[in-house]
Amino acid sequence: MRRKRMPINLDQIPSFEEHGNGFDQHSVLVEEIEGLIRVYGNGYVERPQIVPSVSNALPPELGVTSWDVVVDKLNNIWARFYIPTQCQEKLPLLVYFHGGGFCVGSATWSCYHEFLAKLSAKADCIIMSVNYRLAPENPLPAPYEDGLKTLQWLKQVAFNGAKQNWWSRYCDFTKIYLGGDSAGGNIAFNVAARLGGKTTASGAVVMKPLVIKGNILIQPFFGGESRTMSEKFLVQPPHSPLTTAVSDTYWRLALPSRANRDHPWCNPSANGVFEVEDLRVLPSLICISEMDILKDRNLEFCSALHRVGKLINYVVYEGVGHAFQVLNKSQLSQTRTLEMMDHIKDFLSV
């Protein structure tokens, strides 16, 4: 039975004096995903260092330069850039949001640092990996707001030209894409839905001087109160990064208080969201994993967009599960990751 997310009344938590010297309010555990996050009754959040955080250094042989920039100091939004070292012409820019159920993850995680550096080299593009605010301290729509602030920051950079940011000489601001994996895919989709500006005949959005051309959604994290077949019956290997129980916990922590999994931020297929005439959906590449519990939901998402005439293309990667491109080092996963990079490169070149 699904546990309801109930508001926490701190007045009901016994005080230190009531329990003696051995009592610690942190011991009142409200939510936990083993090894990733613990949330306590007094609002304290622990995130064990399950994935190493790394600097922006990269091996020279990779042919990619990386550095970090501050986007919004007040909200601690920053980004890690990747650009091919031998860049001689203007390149498309992929604004990328990492996964982690909105609750964990970082642009400093070694798995993202490695994946995005290789993607920059393989797809010949500049990548801006955004470090956004996390739930439950900052529930939805905070990450969507952070994505919009990032685009506003890019607008200012584009207006200033190369005066303050040398890399902007090599960035084609008329070829900007929003992307991400898992929760990051959800963020990219919802940021696109909130974009201002005019829409071109090709579906791109003009935010002068920026042109946002498309979405790259890798295993986008959506849910719903009714289970899909893959959520109910697809058996996951031990230590899978996403099970139905883990998914439910992420949504309880990320959604607004008292919202359920049919909230449009979780389930855009519910309540006729896709039938809204002015729903802004960019031309999209949607990457789906065959062994992912999100497979059926991602396919339903594609079908819903297709029915309302949105320009989408999707690929199903056989034999691999959720987040294989960043968390699985098997030979099959590496092969599928290279295939994904090729598909992304083709999409960026349109």
XYZ file of C-alpha atoms in Angstrom:
350
model
C 0.000 0.000 0.000
C 1.336 3.441 -0.913
C 2.286 5.558 2.064
C 0.822 9.010 2.073
C 3.222 11.903 2.371
C 2.001 13.549 5.558
C 3.125 16.935 6.832
C 5.592 16.739 9.709
C 4.580 18.402 12.979
C 7.824 19.128 14.781
C 5.897 19.782 17.999
C 5.056 16.069 18.129
C 8.708 14.989 18.016
C 9.929 14.220 21.554
C 12.486 16.668 22.873
C 16.061 15.874 23.881
C 15.107 16.048 27.530
C 12.211 13.582 27.113
C 14.520 10.881 25.770
C 17.644 11.535 27.768
C 21.158 12.169 26.555
C 21.022 9.406 23.946
C 18.244 10.956 21.881
C 18.931 12.667 18.582
C 16.147 14.142 16.485
C 17.971 12.843 13.419
C 16.936 9.341 14.525
C 13.315 10.052 13.479
C 13.684 8.754 9.939
C 10.896 9.876 7.598
C 12.102 8.670 4.172
C 15.103 6.702 2.934
C 16.558 5.358 -0.280
C 19.345 3.093 0.872
C 22.782 4.465 0.114
C 21.442 7.633 -1.508
C 19.346 9.778 0.799
C 17.873 9.880 4.322
C 15.310 12.456 5.367
C 14.627 13.023 9.086
C 11.689 14.404 10.989
C 13.335 17.734 11.722
C 14.058 18.366 8.040
C 17.688 17.243 8.176
C 18.815 15.503 4.964
C 21.758 13.142 4.546
C 23.192 12.220 1.145
C 25.939 9.587 1.476
C 28.803 9.969 -0.993
C 27.834 6.922 -3.053
C 29.334 8.383 -6.252
C 32.650 10.260 -6.065
C 32.612 13.985 -6.774
C 35.440 15.121 -9.027
C 36.998 18.377 -10.194
C 36.680 19.606 -13.767
C 40.054 18.112 -14.728
C 40.127 15.797 -17.763
C 42.843 13.658 -19.381
C 44.466 15.584 -22.288
C 44.018 12.666 -24.697
C 40.230 13.076 -24.498
C 40.508 16.366 -26.357
C 37.967 18.217 -24.210
C 38.363 21.227 -21.918
C 36.098 21.627 -18.873
C 35.498 24.422 -16.372
C 32.895 25.563 -13.838
C 30.886 28.798 -13.837
C 28.445 30.434 -11.410
C 24.975 31.005 -12.893
C 23.018 32.273 -9.879
C 24.994 32.834 -6.676
C 21.883 33.460 -4.564
C 20.383 30.043 -5.326
C 23.750 28.296 -5.719
C 23.101 27.379 -9.356
C 26.275 26.672 -11.273
C 27.319 24.703 -14.329
C 30.208 22.659 -15.686
C 31.104 23.327 -19.318
C 32.675 20.931 -21.819
C 34.125 22.033 -25.162
C 36.304 20.160 -27.688
C 39.868 21.453 -27.396
C 40.448 21.725 -31.148
C 37.244 23.682 -31.750
C 37.657 25.843 -34.868
C 34.034 26.703 -35.647
C 30.817 27.500 -33.862
C 29.213 24.453 -32.240
C 25.722 23.668 -30.918
C 25.193 23.947 -27.164
C 23.474 21.213 -25.157
C 22.148 22.445 -21.790
C 22.128 19.234 -19.753
C 20.351 18.354 -16.483
C 21.623 15.361 -14.500
C 19.397 12.604 -13.104
C 18.791 11.519 -9.518
C 15.050 11.654 -8.899
C 15.284 15.432 -8.246
C 16.770 14.508 -4.856
C 20.371 13.396 -5.460
C 23.060 13.814 -8.077
C 25.486 16.539 -9.070
C 27.335 17.922 -12.052
C 30.458 16.909 -10.097
C 29.552 13.205 -10.000
C 32.310 11.250 -11.729
C 29.857 9.258 -13.854
C 28.365 12.440 -15.374
C 31.751 14.107 -15.758
C 33.029 11.144 -17.771
C 29.859 10.660 -19.852
C 29.415 14.313 -20.800
C 33.082 14.844 -21.618
C 32.972 11.880 -23.993
C 29.660 13.056 -25.444
C 31.137 16.512 -26.124
C 34.015 14.936 -28.038
C 31.877 12.353 -29.861
C 28.988 14.659 -30.825
C 31.224 17.701 -31.462
C 29.202 20.017 -29.256
C 29.543 22.277 -26.241
C 27.788 20.960 -23.132
C 26.616 22.961 -20.135
C 25.914 20.579 -17.231
C 23.631 22.420 -14.796
C 23.850 21.886 -11.041
C 20.308 22.731 -9.920
C 18.664 22.774 -6.486
C 17.547 19.445 -5.025
C 14.433 18.211 -3.236
C 13.169 17.815 -0.566
C 14.767 21.105 0.512
C 13.726 22.601 -2.831
C 10.736 20.652 -4.207
C 9.333 21.059 -7.692
C 9.122 23.428 -9.506
C 12.502 24.695 -8.185
C 14.576 22.740 -10.776
C 12.366 24.067 -13.593
C 12.917 27.605 -12.339
C 16.657 26.944 -12.203
C 16.570 25.785 -15.824
C 14.839 28.997 -16.896
C 17.348 31.086 -14.923
C 20.128 29.236 -16.735
C 18.675 30.218 -20.109
C 18.347 33.829 -18.980
C 22.007 33.713 -17.980
C 22.873 32.369 -21.444
C 20.942 35.224 -23.054
C 23.105 37.706 -21.185
C 26.258 35.872 -22.223
C 25.104 35.913 -25.859
C 24.446 39.666 -25.699
C 27.890 40.283 -24.191
C 29.600 38.121 -26.812
C 33.182 37.040 -26.181
C 33.987 40.000 -23.957
C 33.590 38.010 -20.723
C 33.374 34.372 -21.843
C 35.956 33.169 -24.372
C 33.971 30.017 -25.102
C 31.070 32.069 -26.474
C 33.175 32.675 -29.607
C 32.666 28.991 -30.369
C 29.010 28.673 -29.309
C 26.260 28.884 -31.910
C 23.506 30.473 -29.850
C 21.012 29.721 -32.635
C 21.517 25.991 -32.011
C 20.706 25.389 -28.351
C 19.230 22.118 -27.110
C 17.823 21.127 -23.721
C 18.556 17.623 -22.494
C 18.981 15.350 -19.532
C 18.546 11.848 -18.231
C 15.900 10.511 -15.840
C 14.812 13.458 -13.640
C 16.964 15.639 -15.879
C 14.862 14.586 -18.864
C 11.744 15.591 -16.938
C 13.353 18.970 -16.195
C 14.329 19.543 -19.839
C 10.750 18.803 -20.931
C 9.170 21.085 -18.329
C 11.637 23.921 -18.906
C 10.770 23.792 -22.621
C 7.063 23.928 -21.751
C 7.688 27.196 -19.855
C 9.705 28.977 -22.519
C 8.658 32.388 -23.687
C 9.315 33.679 -27.170
C 8.030 32.794 -30.611
C 7.864 29.347 -32.195
C 9.275 28.855 -35.691
C 7.794 26.614 -38.388
C 10.288 23.901 -37.387
C 9.126 23.990 -33.762
C 12.160 25.838 -32.384
C 11.665 28.638 -29.841
C 13.247 32.055 -30.429
C 14.381 33.911 -27.302
C 16.547 36.526 -29.015
C 19.411 36.073 -29.442
C 18.904 32.417 -28.441
C 17.163 29.794 -30.552
C 16.146 26.664 -28.606
C 15.948 23.956 -31.256
C 15.108 20.712 -29.491
C 14.915 18.374 -26.517
C 17.054 15.291 -25.868
C 15.252 13.232 -23.224
C 17.127 10.174 -21.970
C 14.867 7.773 -20.003
C 12.743 10.748 -18.841
C 11.439 10.289 -15.305
C 7.638 10.338 -15.266
C 5.121 8.431 -13.157
C 1.454 7.945 -12.416
C -0.937 6.490 -9.881
C -1.787 3.569 -12.197
C 1.136 1.222 -12.816
C 2.281 0.364 -16.326
C 3.141 -3.214 -17.282
C 6.878 -2.566 -17.110
C 6.519 -0.970 -13.678
C 4.563 -3.968 -12.389
C 6.332 -6.888 -14.009
C 9.797 -5.954 -15.296
C 12.218 -7.664 -12.898
C 15.172 -5.465 -12.012
C 18.663 -6.761 -11.183
C 20.083 -6.249 -7.676
C 21.199 -2.660 -6.997
C 19.137 -1.294 -9.876
C 19.133 2.529 -9.652
C 15.369 2.695 -10.191
C 12.669 0.392 -8.817
C 9.002 1.226 -8.289
C 9.642 1.689 -4.553
C 12.572 4.032 -5.194
C 10.539 5.914 -7.798
C 7.643 6.401 -5.363
C 9.993 7.756 -2.694
C 11.548 10.248 -5.087
C 8.092 11.523 -6.067
C 6.969 11.859 -2.435
C 10.037 13.984 -1.731
C 9.947 16.043 -4.925
C 6.278 16.851 -5.514
C 4.424 19.612 -3.652
C 2.869 18.577 -0.350
C -0.273 16.418 -0.747
C 0.231 16.008 -4.529
C 0.024 12.479 -5.900
C 1.707 10.837 -8.898
C -0.957 12.110 -11.294
C 0.253 15.660 -10.786
C 1.132 17.012 -14.283
C 4.800 17.411 -13.337
C 4.893 13.672 -12.703
C 2.288 12.434 -15.180
C 1.914 14.840 -18.120
C -0.420 12.339 -19.805
C -3.015 12.839 -17.051
C -5.767 15.437 -17.050
C -5.483 16.184 -20.765
C -2.214 18.087 -20.491
C -1.089 17.023 -23.967
C -4.374 18.201 -25.480
C -3.672 21.835 -24.528
C -3.282 23.642 -27.846
C -0.498 25.960 -26.733
C 1.552 23.264 -24.953
C 5.121 24.031 -25.940
C 6.983 20.867 -26.904
C 10.262 21.137 -28.770
C 11.232 18.695 -31.521
C 12.517 15.799 -29.439
C 14.823 12.804 -29.410
C 13.653 10.397 -26.711
C 16.024 7.626 -25.616
C 14.347 4.606 -23.969
C 15.899 1.538 -22.326
C 14.363 -1.890 -22.918
C 14.990 -3.141 -19.354
C 13.945 0.090 -17.624
C 10.766 0.121 -15.517
C 10.028 3.449 -17.244
C 9.964 1.817 -20.694
C 6.176 1.596 -21.098
C 5.600 5.019 -19.598
C 8.189 6.528 -21.944
C 6.531 4.816 -24.925
C 3.122 6.134 -23.827
C 4.681 9.601 -23.545
C 5.937 9.328 -27.144
C 2.541 8.147 -28.381
C 0.751 11.013 -26.631
C 3.061 13.592 -28.200
C 2.683 11.983 -31.610
C -1.121 12.069 -31.369
C -1.098 15.830 -30.887
C 1.245 16.368 -33.801
C 4.526 17.014 -31.989
C 7.793 16.303 -33.814
C 9.469 13.442 -31.979
C 11.813 10.574 -32.691
C 12.531 7.793 -30.225
C 15.026 4.952 -29.928
C 14.778 1.857 -27.709
C 18.161 0.508 -26.567
C 17.979 -3.267 -26.257
C 19.229 -5.236 -23.262
C 20.055 -2.296 -20.993
C 18.338 -0.666 -18.021
C 17.856 2.708 -16.436
C 20.870 5.045 -16.483
C 23.053 2.436 -18.206
C 25.029 5.190 -19.950
C 26.368 6.552 -16.651
C 26.165 3.671 -14.169
C 26.941 0.443 -16.049
C 30.388 -0.459 -17.372
C 29.459 -3.734 -19.087
C 30.503 -4.232 -22.696
C 26.860 -4.151 -23.807
C 26.240 -0.875 -21.971
C 29.336 0.697 -23.493
C 28.208 -0.377 -26.958
C 24.715 1.048 -26.390
C 26.209 4.267 -25.001
C 28.206 4.786 -28.183
C 25.023 4.159 -30.185
C 23.227 6.773 -28.076
C 26.016 9.286 -28.645
C 25.744 8.733 -32.394
C 21.978 9.324 -32.259
C 22.500 12.519 -30.252
C 25.144 13.716 -32.715
C 22.747 13.142 -35.623
C 19.962 15.005 -33.806
C 22.225 17.982 -33.067
C 23.242 18.239 -36.721
C 19.694 18.655 -38.072
